[in-house]
Amino acid sequence: MHADHVESTGLDLCVVGVDFGTLSGRAVVVRVRDGAELGVAEHSYRHAVLDRELPDGTPLPPDWALQVPSDYTDVLRTAVPEALARAGVRPEQVIGIGTDFTACTVLPVLADGTPLCELPEYTARPHAYVKLWRHHAAQDQADRINTLAAEREEPWLERYGGKISSEWEFAKALQVLEEDPEIYQRTERWIEAADWIVWRLCGAYVRNACTAGYKGQYQDGRYPSPDYLAALHPDFAAFVTDKLDQPIGQLGEVAGQLTAEAAAWTGLPEGIAVCVGNVDAHVTAPAAVAVEPGQMVAIMGTSTCHVMSSDQRGMVPGMCGVVGGGILPGLWGYEAGQSGVGDIFAWFIRTSLPAEYAERAAAAGQSPHEYLTELAAGQRVGQHGLIALDWHSGNRSTLVDHDLSGIVVGQTLSTRPEDVYRALLEATAFGTRTIIDAFEDAAVPVRELIIAGGLTKNALLMQIYADVTRRPLGVIGSAQGPALGAAMHAAVAAGAYPDIRAAAHAMGKVRRGVYQPHPERAAAYERLYAEYRVLHDYFGRGTNDVMHRLRRIRAEASA
């Protein structure tokens, strides 16, 4: 049914957004005229994260994190029809579908998009699988990429704060080449999962401008040169031309139309607009109505991604990148981030919660997180006597070093679980403050901080962030920020709005200034933050290289 006919019958036009996260995919059905979320469904990946072994039991080394691509298409088959049913929306009311993905999540495929891990001869080969964003085993390759780029004064390096990450496309691809040349040679497309899922939906491979710019070093219309790549490894020279280069679609553009096969999976009408792919953090900015310069959005979940648009282009040390139009057209889009946030809190609960605490939490009808948060909330700033570094999953910004590790200083025989838990909450806030300071020092002002993601539910954590950053905190008005943002881009692709700014003002949701910094607590945190920075530089900038030495010892012992 044509959209004009749907409108003439009085039915509301809708779009679908699908957010592919670390452990699950979420689909949301959104009303075009006002952004109302009419139905939501979630599907957990059957294989979750492969960080110890492949599905057949093949063991994985430390720092690996893989996924199975069929888990992503299962989301289309289950979550989308379920969300549609919950919304009570007829399929013919839907005019477009948009998707977002964690990044950089990449996989090797054949020319027709078939993942190599689905070929029988490669099911036991780790490098044939999806490399999830938090696959950190390519740090050695990233170090060499950075060292060589600095020596050659490659012009693109400053656009990434002087360092690219082991999480990104080139480092992960170089690891494949060096550790499994057969898989590398068989790879016909080295593709972001964000683009692979769009290919599955519309039958066309369109590379999205966001991941090309932020994760593929695509700047000013070109990638790193063949000459530079050959200097890394002779067989890497043609990586861009042979495996990576592809027509680039801008955010909010149409990648193609929904195929008959994908229509059968999703229950949506064949031929509706499929939007160019995008990144979970980046689509969340317009969903939180952060469409003006200086409005930073921190998307807080397992990790945190900080995104912001600005009319100023600056060299921010350790940023994940600055890309023209990377988030919003006409502005410089910045990205920074922390590799572990919610993951750190979950790790503490999983490994360090005494049985008696778990029992008390259960008796009170609380989760362990809620119980520890309640205990921690009763403390004054600094009362626990601890300071922690939030590097349990390495450091994404501003040090860009995934071989760093977490630490807690100040523990005594009197230290309680809630003390350490609060210190870890505070450490992640100090990490965000470090990122904000780096932007400000580079003359890229951060005027407002808006929080999105699942961790907004923790009021103590939100207040700590307001006090530590000394900024009012806004909170997105949706529990499904990335999926909402993906749906908003689909509305633009389907022609319902002229651009994403217009869609944001009509469909986005934010509550501004929900948490205000408390002067006394903020002053107390300045003292703790100063201590955090001392430890940050001592362990992170080479004064004491013990974290790297321990990594090497672990690798030798594990070999």
Coordinates of C-alpha atoms in Angstrom, one line a residue:
M1 CA 0.0 0.0 0.0
H2 CA 1.4 3.4 -0.9
A3 CA 2.2 5.8 1.9
D4 CA -0.2 8.5 0.5
H5 CA -3.0 5.9 0.6
V6 CA -2.1 5.0 4.2
E7 CA -2.3 8.6 5.2
S8 CA -5.6 9.1 3.4
T9 CA -7.2 6.2 5.4
G10 CA -6.2 7.9 8.6
L11 CA -3.6 5.3 9.6
D12 CA -0.4 6.6 11.2
L13 CA 2.8 6.2 9.3
C14 CA 5.5 4.3 11.2
V15 CA 9.1 3.3 10.9
V16 CA 11.1 0.5 12.4
G17 CA 14.5 0.9 14.1
V18 CA 16.7 -2.1 14.9
D19 CA 19.6 -1.7 17.4
F20 CA 22.2 -4.5 17.2
G21 CA 24.0 -4.4 20.6
T22 CA 26.7 -6.6 22.2
L23 CA 24.4 -9.3 23.5
S24 CA 21.1 -8.8 21.8
G25 CA 19.2 -6.9 19.2
R26 CA 16.2 -4.7 19.9
A27 CA 13.5 -3.6 17.4
V28 CA 11.2 -0.6 18.0
V29 CA 8.1 0.5 16.0
V30 CA 8.0 4.3 16.0
R31 CA 5.2 6.7 14.9
V32 CA 6.6 9.1 12.4
R33 CA 4.7 12.2 13.4
D34 CA 5.8 12.4 17.0
G35 CA 8.3 9.6 17.8
A36 CA 6.0 7.6 20.0
E37 CA 7.4 4.2 20.6
L38 CA 4.5 1.8 19.9
G39 CA 6.1 -1.6 20.3
V40 CA 9.5 -2.9 21.4
A41 CA 10.9 -6.4 21.3
E42 CA 14.3 -7.9 22.1
H43 CA 16.1 -11.0 20.9
S44 CA 19.2 -12.3 22.7
Y45 CA 22.0 -13.7 20.5
R46 CA 22.1 -17.5 20.8
H47 CA 25.9 -17.5 20.8
A48 CA 26.3 -14.2 22.8
V49 CA 30.0 -13.3 22.8
L50 CA 32.6 -16.0 21.9
D51 CA 35.6 -15.0 24.1
R52 CA 36.7 -18.4 25.3
E53 CA 35.9 -20.9 22.5
L54 CA 34.2 -21.3 19.2
P55 CA 30.8 -23.1 18.9
D56 CA 32.7 -26.3 18.1
G57 CA 34.9 -26.0 21.2
T58 CA 38.0 -24.6 19.5
P59 CA 39.8 -22.5 22.2
L60 CA 40.4 -18.8 21.8
P61 CA 43.4 -16.9 23.2
P62 CA 43.0 -14.0 25.7
D63 CA 41.5 -10.7 24.5
W64 CA 39.5 -12.2 21.7
A65 CA 35.8 -11.4 21.2
L66 CA 33.9 -13.0 18.3
Q67 CA 30.3 -13.4 17.3
V68 CA 28.2 -15.5 14.9
P69 CA 26.5 -13.5 12.1
S70 CA 23.4 -15.7 12.0
D71 CA 22.5 -14.3 15.4
Y72 CA 22.0 -11.0 13.7
T73 CA 19.5 -12.3 11.1
D74 CA 17.7 -14.1 13.9
V75 CA 16.9 -10.6 15.3
L76 CA 15.2 -9.7 12.0
R77 CA 13.2 -12.9 12.1
T78 CA 12.0 -12.6 15.7
A79 CA 12.3 -9.1 17.2
V80 CA 10.9 -7.2 14.3
P81 CA 7.6 -9.2 13.9
E82 CA 7.2 -9.3 17.6
A83 CA 7.6 -5.5 17.9
L84 CA 5.1 -5.1 15.1
A85 CA 2.6 -7.3 16.8
R86 CA 3.0 -5.5 20.2
A87 CA 2.5 -2.2 18.5
G88 CA -0.7 -3.3 16.9
V89 CA 0.5 -1.7 13.7
R90 CA -0.4 -3.1 10.3
P91 CA 2.6 -3.9 8.1
E92 CA 1.4 -1.5 5.4
Q93 CA 1.7 1.4 7.8
V94 CA 5.5 1.0 7.9
I95 CA 7.4 3.1 5.4
G96 CA 11.0 2.4 6.3
I97 CA 13.5 0.4 8.4
G98 CA 16.8 1.7 9.8
T99 CA 19.5 -0.2 11.7
D100 CA 22.5 0.6 13.9
F101 CA 25.3 -1.5 15.2
T102 CA 28.1 -1.6 17.7
A103 CA 31.4 -0.5 16.0
C104 CA 33.9 -1.5 15.0
T105 CA 32.3 -4.9 14.5
V106 CA 33.7 -6.5 11.3
L107 CA 33.6 -9.7 9.4
P108 CA 35.2 -11.4 6.4
V109 CA 32.7 -12.4 3.6
L110 CA 32.7 -13.6 0.1
A111 CA 31.6 -11.3 -2.8
D112 CA 28.0 -12.3 -2.3
G113 CA 28.1 -11.5 1.4
T114 CA 28.4 -15.1 2.7
P115 CA 30.4 -15.0 6.0
L116 CA 33.5 -17.2 5.9
C117 CA 32.5 -18.8 9.2
E118 CA 29.5 -20.3 7.4
L119 CA 31.7 -22.2 5.0
P120 CA 32.1 -25.8 6.3
E121 CA 35.9 -25.7 5.9
Y122 CA 36.2 -22.6 8.1
T123 CA 33.9 -23.3 11.1
A124 CA 36.9 -24.1 13.3
R125 CA 39.0 -21.0 12.2
P126 CA 38.6 -18.1 14.6
H127 CA 39.6 -15.5 12.1
A128 CA 36.6 -16.5 9.9
Y129 CA 34.2 -15.1 12.5
V130 CA 32.8 -11.7 13.3
K131 CA 35.3 -9.6 15.3
L132 CA 33.2 -7.8 17.9
W133 CA 34.0 -4.2 18.8
R134 CA 35.7 -5.4 22.0
H135 CA 38.1 -7.8 20.3
H136 CA 41.3 -6.4 21.6
A137 CA 43.8 -9.0 20.3
A138 CA 45.1 -6.7 17.5
Q139 CA 46.9 -4.2 19.8
D140 CA 50.2 -5.1 18.4
Q141 CA 49.0 -4.4 14.9
A142 CA 47.5 -1.1 16.1
D143 CA 50.7 -0.1 17.7
R144 CA 52.6 -0.6 14.5
I145 CA 50.0 1.2 12.5
N146 CA 50.4 4.2 14.8
T147 CA 54.2 4.1 14.9
L148 CA 54.5 4.0 11.2
A149 CA 51.9 6.6 10.6
A150 CA 53.7 9.0 13.0
E151 CA 57.1 8.3 11.4
R152 CA 55.7 9.0 7.9
E153 CA 53.6 12.0 9.2
E154 CA 50.5 10.5 7.6
P155 CA 48.0 13.4 7.3
W156 CA 45.0 11.3 8.6
L157 CA 46.6 10.5 11.9
E158 CA 45.7 13.8 13.6
R159 CA 42.1 13.3 12.8
Y160 CA 42.1 10.4 15.3
G161 CA 43.9 12.2 18.1
G162 CA 47.3 10.8 17.1
K163 CA 46.4 7.1 17.5
I164 CA 44.0 4.6 16.0
S165 CA 42.5 1.8 18.1
S166 CA 43.0 -2.0 18.0
E167 CA 39.2 -2.1 17.8
W168 CA 39.2 -0.7 14.3
E169 CA 39.1 -2.1 10.8
F170 CA 42.7 -1.9 9.7
A171 CA 44.2 -3.3 12.9
K172 CA 41.8 -6.3 12.9
A173 CA 42.3 -7.0 9.2
L174 CA 46.1 -6.8 9.6
Q175 CA 45.8 -9.4 12.4
V176 CA 44.0 -11.7 10.1
L177 CA 46.6 -11.3 7.4
E178 CA 49.5 -12.1 9.8
E179 CA 47.9 -14.9 11.8
D180 CA 45.7 -16.7 9.1
P181 CA 46.8 -15.7 5.6
E182 CA 44.5 -18.2 4.0
I183 CA 41.4 -16.6 5.6
Y184 CA 42.7 -13.2 4.6
Q185 CA 43.2 -14.3 1.0
R186 CA 39.7 -15.9 0.9
T187 CA 38.2 -12.7 2.2
E188 CA 36.6 -10.8 -0.7
R189 CA 34.9 -8.1 1.4
W190 CA 36.1 -6.9 4.8
I191 CA 32.8 -5.4 6.0
E192 CA 31.3 -3.7 8.9
A193 CA 28.4 -5.6 10.5
A194 CA 26.5 -2.4 10.2
D195 CA 26.7 -2.6 6.4
W196 CA 26.4 -6.4 6.2
I197 CA 22.9 -6.4 7.9
V198 CA 21.7 -3.6 5.5
W199 CA 23.0 -5.8 2.6
R200 CA 20.9 -8.7 4.0
L201 CA 17.8 -6.4 4.1
C202 CA 18.0 -4.7 0.7
G203 CA 20.4 -6.8 -1.4
A204 CA 22.8 -3.9 -1.9
Y205 CA 26.2 -3.3 -0.3
V206 CA 26.5 0.3 0.6
R207 CA 29.3 1.4 2.9
N208 CA 28.0 3.9 5.5
A209 CA 29.9 7.2 5.9
C210 CA 30.0 6.9 9.7
T211 CA 32.1 3.7 10.0
A212 CA 34.2 4.5 7.0
G213 CA 35.2 7.8 8.6
Y214 CA 35.6 6.7 12.2
K215 CA 36.7 3.1 11.9
G216 CA 38.3 3.0 8.4
Q217 CA 40.4 6.2 8.4
Y218 CA 38.4 7.6 5.4
Q219 CA 39.2 11.3 5.3
D220 CA 38.9 13.9 2.6
G221 CA 37.7 11.3 0.1
R222 CA 40.4 8.7 0.6
Y223 CA 41.8 5.9 2.8
P224 CA 45.5 5.4 3.9
S225 CA 47.6 5.0 0.8
P226 CA 48.7 1.6 -0.8
D227 CA 52.3 2.8 -0.2
Y228 CA 51.7 3.2 3.5
L229 CA 49.9 -0.2 3.8
A230 CA 52.7 -2.0 1.9
A231 CA 55.1 -0.6 4.5
L232 CA 53.1 -2.3 7.2
H233 CA 53.1 -5.6 5.3
P234 CA 53.7 -6.2 1.5
D235 CA 50.5 -8.3 1.2
F236 CA 48.5 -5.5 2.8
A237 CA 49.1 -3.0 0.0
A238 CA 45.9 -3.8 -1.9
F239 CA 43.7 -4.2 1.2
V240 CA 41.6 -1.1 0.4
T241 CA 41.1 -1.7 -3.3
D242 CA 40.6 -5.4 -3.1
K243 CA 38.6 -5.8 0.1
L244 CA 37.4 -2.5 1.6
D245 CA 36.5 0.1 -0.9
Q246 CA 32.8 0.4 -1.7
P247 CA 30.4 3.2 -2.7
I248 CA 29.7 5.3 0.4
G249 CA 26.1 6.2 1.5
Q250 CA 25.5 9.3 3.7
L251 CA 23.5 8.9 6.9
G252 CA 19.8 9.1 6.4
E253 CA 20.0 8.1 2.7
V254 CA 18.3 5.1 1.1
A255 CA 20.5 2.1 0.7
G256 CA 17.9 0.2 -1.2
Q257 CA 14.4 -1.4 -0.9
L258 CA 13.4 -4.3 1.4
T259 CA 13.8 -7.5 -0.5
A260 CA 11.1 -10.2 -0.7
E261 CA 13.3 -12.5 1.4
A262 CA 13.8 -9.8 4.1
A263 CA 10.1 -9.0 4.0
A264 CA 9.3 -12.6 4.7
W265 CA 11.7 -12.5 7.7
T266 CA 10.4 -9.3 9.2
G267 CA 6.7 -9.3 8.2
L268 CA 7.3 -5.8 6.7
P269 CA 6.2 -4.8 3.2
E270 CA 8.5 -5.6 0.3
G271 CA 10.0 -2.5 -1.3
I272 CA 10.0 -0.1 1.7
A273 CA 13.0 2.1 2.2
V274 CA 16.1 0.6 3.9
C275 CA 18.3 3.2 5.4
V276 CA 22.1 3.4 5.1
G277 CA 23.7 1.7 8.2
N278 CA 24.9 3.6 11.2
V279 CA 26.6 3.2 14.6
D280 CA 24.6 2.9 17.8
A281 CA 26.2 5.9 19.5
H282 CA 25.9 8.2 16.6
V283 CA 22.2 7.6 15.9
T284 CA 21.5 8.2 19.5
A285 CA 22.6 11.9 19.4
P286 CA 19.6 13.1 17.3
A287 CA 17.3 10.7 19.3
A288 CA 18.4 12.8 22.4
V289 CA 17.8 16.0 20.4
A290 CA 21.5 16.8 20.6
V291 CA 21.7 18.6 17.2
E292 CA 23.5 21.8 18.2
P293 CA 27.3 22.3 18.6
G294 CA 28.7 21.4 22.1
Q295 CA 26.0 19.0 23.1
M296 CA 27.8 15.8 24.1
V297 CA 25.9 12.6 24.4
A298 CA 27.4 9.7 26.5
I299 CA 25.8 6.4 25.6
M300 CA 26.4 4.3 28.7
G301 CA 26.0 0.6 28.6
T302 CA 28.6 -2.2 28.6
S303 CA 31.0 0.5 27.4
T304 CA 30.4 4.3 26.9
C305 CA 30.7 6.2 23.6
H306 CA 30.9 9.9 23.7
V307 CA 29.7 11.7 20.6
M308 CA 29.3 15.4 19.9
S309 CA 29.0 17.7 16.9
S310 CA 30.8 21.0 16.7
D311 CA 31.4 23.9 14.4
Q312 CA 35.0 23.8 15.6
R313 CA 37.5 21.3 14.2
G314 CA 40.2 20.6 16.8
M315 CA 43.0 18.1 17.4
V316 CA 41.7 16.3 20.5
P317 CA 44.4 13.9 21.8
G318 CA 43.1 10.3 22.0
M319 CA 39.8 11.0 20.4
C320 CA 38.3 8.2 18.3
G321 CA 38.0 10.6 15.4
V322 CA 36.6 13.8 13.9
V323 CA 34.6 13.4 10.7
G324 CA 32.9 16.1 8.6
G325 CA 29.2 15.3 8.7
G326 CA 29.9 12.1 10.7
I327 CA 26.9 12.6 13.0
L328 CA 25.0 15.6 11.6
P329 CA 25.3 17.3 8.2
G330 CA 27.3 20.5 8.2
L331 CA 29.1 20.0 11.5
W332 CA 32.3 18.2 12.6
G333 CA 31.3 15.0 14.4
Y334 CA 33.5 13.8 17.2
E335 CA 33.7 10.5 18.9
A336 CA 35.5 9.3 22.1
G337 CA 34.8 6.6 24.5
Q338 CA 35.5 4.2 27.4
S339 CA 35.9 0.5 26.6
G340 CA 34.5 -0.7 29.8
V341 CA 31.7 0.8 32.0
G342 CA 28.7 -1.4 32.7
D343 CA 31.0 -4.4 31.9
I344 CA 33.2 -3.4 34.9
F345 CA 30.2 -3.2 37.3
A346 CA 28.9 -6.5 36.0
W347 CA 32.4 -8.1 36.4
F348 CA 32.5 -6.9 40.1
I349 CA 29.1 -8.5 40.8
R350 CA 30.1 -11.7 39.0
T351 CA 33.4 -12.1 40.8
S352 CA 33.4 -10.2 44.1
L353 CA 29.9 -10.3 45.6
P354 CA 29.8 -12.2 48.9
A355 CA 27.1 -14.8 49.3
E356 CA 25.6 -12.9 52.3
Y357 CA 25.2 -9.8 50.1
A358 CA 23.4 -11.7 47.4
E359 CA 21.1 -13.2 50.1
R360 CA 20.3 -9.8 51.6
A361 CA 19.6 -8.3 48.1
A362 CA 17.3 -11.2 47.3
A363 CA 15.5 -10.8 50.7
A364 CA 15.0 -7.1 49.9
G365 CA 13.7 -7.9 46.5
Q366 CA 16.6 -6.1 44.9
S367 CA 19.2 -7.0 42.3
P368 CA 22.8 -7.0 43.5
H369 CA 23.4 -3.8 41.6
E370 CA 20.5 -2.1 43.4
Y371 CA 21.6 -3.4 46.8
L372 CA 25.2 -2.2 46.4
T373 CA 24.1 1.1 45.0
E374 CA 21.8 1.7 48.0
L375 CA 24.7 1.0 50.4
A376 CA 27.1 3.1 48.4
A377 CA 24.7 6.0 48.2
G378 CA 24.9 6.4 52.0
Q379 CA 28.6 7.3 51.8
R380 CA 30.1 10.8 51.7
V381 CA 32.5 11.6 48.9
G382 CA 35.9 10.0 49.7
Q383 CA 34.7 8.1 52.7
H384 CA 35.7 4.7 51.3
G385 CA 39.4 5.9 51.0
L386 CA 39.7 4.3 47.5
I387 CA 40.6 5.4 44.0
A388 CA 40.3 3.1 40.9
L389 CA 41.3 3.2 37.3
D390 CA 38.6 2.1 34.9
W391 CA 40.8 0.2 32.5
H392 CA 39.5 -3.4 33.0
S393 CA 38.8 -3.5 29.3
G394 CA 41.7 -1.2 28.3
N395 CA 41.5 2.5 27.5
R396 CA 39.8 3.7 24.4
S397 CA 40.2 7.5 25.1
T398 CA 42.4 9.3 25.7
L399 CA 45.3 6.9 25.9
V400 CA 44.1 4.5 23.2
D401 CA 45.8 1.4 24.7
H402 CA 43.9 -1.8 25.3
D403 CA 46.8 -3.5 27.0
L404 CA 46.2 -1.3 30.1
S405 CA 44.3 -2.9 33.0
G406 CA 42.2 -1.9 36.0
I407 CA 43.4 -1.1 39.5
V408 CA 42.0 -0.2 42.9
V409 CA 44.3 1.7 45.3
G410 CA 43.6 2.1 49.1
Q411 CA 42.1 -1.2 50.0
T412 CA 42.4 -2.3 53.6
L413 CA 41.0 -5.1 55.7
S414 CA 38.1 -2.8 56.5
T415 CA 37.2 -2.3 52.8
R416 CA 33.7 -3.5 52.0
P417 CA 32.1 -4.5 48.7
E418 CA 30.1 -1.4 48.5
D419 CA 33.2 0.7 48.9
V420 CA 34.9 -0.9 45.9
Y421 CA 31.6 -0.7 43.9
R422 CA 31.3 3.0 44.5
A423 CA 35.0 3.5 43.7
L424 CA 34.4 1.8 40.3
L425 CA 31.3 3.9 39.6
E426 CA 33.4 7.0 40.3
A427 CA 36.3 5.8 38.2
T428 CA 34.1 5.6 35.1
A429 CA 33.0 9.2 35.9
F430 CA 36.6 10.3 36.2
G431 CA 37.3 8.6 32.8
T432 CA 34.5 10.7 31.2
R433 CA 35.8 13.9 32.9
T434 CA 39.2 13.1 31.4
I435 CA 37.7 13.0 27.9
I436 CA 35.7 16.2 28.4
D437 CA 38.9 18.0 29.7
A438 CA 40.7 16.8 26.5
F439 CA 38.0 18.4 24.3
E440 CA 38.0 21.6 26.3
D441 CA 41.9 21.8 26.2
A442 CA 41.7 21.5 22.4
A443 CA 39.3 24.5 22.2
V444 CA 36.3 22.3 21.4
P445 CA 33.8 23.3 24.0
V446 CA 31.5 20.8 25.7
R447 CA 28.5 22.9 26.8
E448 CA 26.0 20.2 27.8
L449 CA 26.2 16.5 28.8
I450 CA 23.2 14.2 28.0
I451 CA 23.2 10.6 29.1
A452 CA 21.6 7.7 27.2
G453 CA 21.6 4.0 27.6
G454 CA 20.7 1.5 30.3
L455 CA 22.8 3.0 33.0
T456 CA 20.6 6.1 33.2
K457 CA 18.4 4.0 35.6
N458 CA 21.1 4.3 38.3
A459 CA 20.4 7.7 40.0
L460 CA 23.5 7.5 42.1
L461 CA 25.7 7.0 39.1
M462 CA 24.1 9.9 37.3
Q463 CA 24.6 12.2 40.2
I464 CA 28.2 11.2 40.5
Y465 CA 28.7 12.1 36.8
A466 CA 27.1 15.5 37.3
D467 CA 29.3 16.2 40.4
V468 CA 32.5 14.9 38.8
T469 CA 32.0 16.7 35.4
R470 CA 30.6 19.8 37.1
R471 CA 27.9 20.0 34.4
P472 CA 24.1 19.6 34.4
L473 CA 23.1 16.2 33.1
G474 CA 20.3 15.7 30.7
V475 CA 18.8 12.3 30.2
I476 CA 17.4 10.9 27.0
G477 CA 13.6 10.3 27.2
S478 CA 13.7 6.9 25.7
A479 CA 15.0 3.5 26.9
Q480 CA 15.7 2.6 23.3
G481 CA 17.9 5.5 22.2
P482 CA 19.8 3.8 19.4
A483 CA 16.7 2.0 18.0
L484 CA 14.8 5.3 18.1
G485 CA 17.6 7.1 16.3
A486 CA 17.8 4.4 13.7
A487 CA 14.0 4.7 13.2
M488 CA 14.4 8.5 12.8
H489 CA 17.0 8.0 10.1
A490 CA 14.6 5.6 8.4
A491 CA 11.9 8.3 8.5
V492 CA 14.4 10.7 6.7
A493 CA 15.3 8.0 4.2
A494 CA 11.6 7.3 3.5
G495 CA 11.0 11.1 2.8
A496 CA 8.9 11.8 5.9
Y497 CA 11.4 14.6 7.0
P498 CA 13.8 16.7 4.9
D499 CA 16.8 15.9 7.2
I500 CA 17.7 14.4 10.6
R501 CA 17.5 17.7 12.4
A502 CA 13.9 18.1 11.5
A503 CA 13.3 14.5 12.5
A504 CA 15.0 15.1 15.8
H505 CA 12.9 18.0 16.8
A506 CA 9.7 16.1 15.9
M507 CA 10.6 12.6 17.1
G508 CA 13.5 12.9 19.6
K509 CA 13.1 12.9 23.4
V510 CA 15.2 14.5 26.1
R511 CA 14.9 15.8 29.7
R512 CA 17.4 18.5 30.2
G513 CA 19.2 19.3 33.4
V514 CA 17.7 16.4 35.4
Y515 CA 20.9 16.1 37.6
Q516 CA 22.7 19.3 38.8
P517 CA 26.2 19.3 40.2
H518 CA 26.2 19.8 44.0
P519 CA 28.9 22.4 44.9
E520 CA 30.2 20.7 48.0
R521 CA 30.4 17.2 46.5
A522 CA 31.9 18.6 43.2
A523 CA 34.6 20.3 45.2
A524 CA 35.3 17.0 47.1
Y525 CA 35.5 15.1 43.8
E526 CA 38.1 17.6 42.5
R527 CA 40.6 16.2 45.1
L528 CA 39.8 12.6 44.1
Y529 CA 40.0 13.4 40.4
A530 CA 43.5 14.9 40.9
E531 CA 44.6 11.6 42.4
Y532 CA 42.9 9.7 39.5
R533 CA 45.0 11.8 37.1
V534 CA 48.2 11.1 38.9
L535 CA 47.5 7.3 38.7
H536 CA 46.3 7.8 35.1
D537 CA 49.5 9.3 33.9
Y538 CA 51.8 7.1 36.1
F539 CA 50.4 3.8 34.7
G540 CA 49.1 5.1 31.4
R541 CA 51.9 7.3 30.0
G542 CA 54.9 5.1 30.6
T543 CA 56.3 6.1 34.0
N544 CA 55.5 2.6 35.2
D545 CA 55.0 0.1 32.5
V546 CA 53.9 -2.7 34.9
M547 CA 50.5 -3.3 33.2
H548 CA 52.2 -4.1 29.9
R549 CA 54.8 -6.3 31.5
L550 CA 52.1 -8.2 33.3
R551 CA 50.3 -8.7 29.9
R552 CA 53.5 -10.2 28.4
I553 CA 54.0 -12.5 31.4
R554 CA 50.3 -13.6 31.1
A555 CA 50.7 -14.3 27.3
E556 CA 53.9 -16.3 27.9
A557 CA 52.2 -18.3 30.6
S558 CA 49.1 -18.9 28.5
A559 CA 51.0 -20.0 25.4

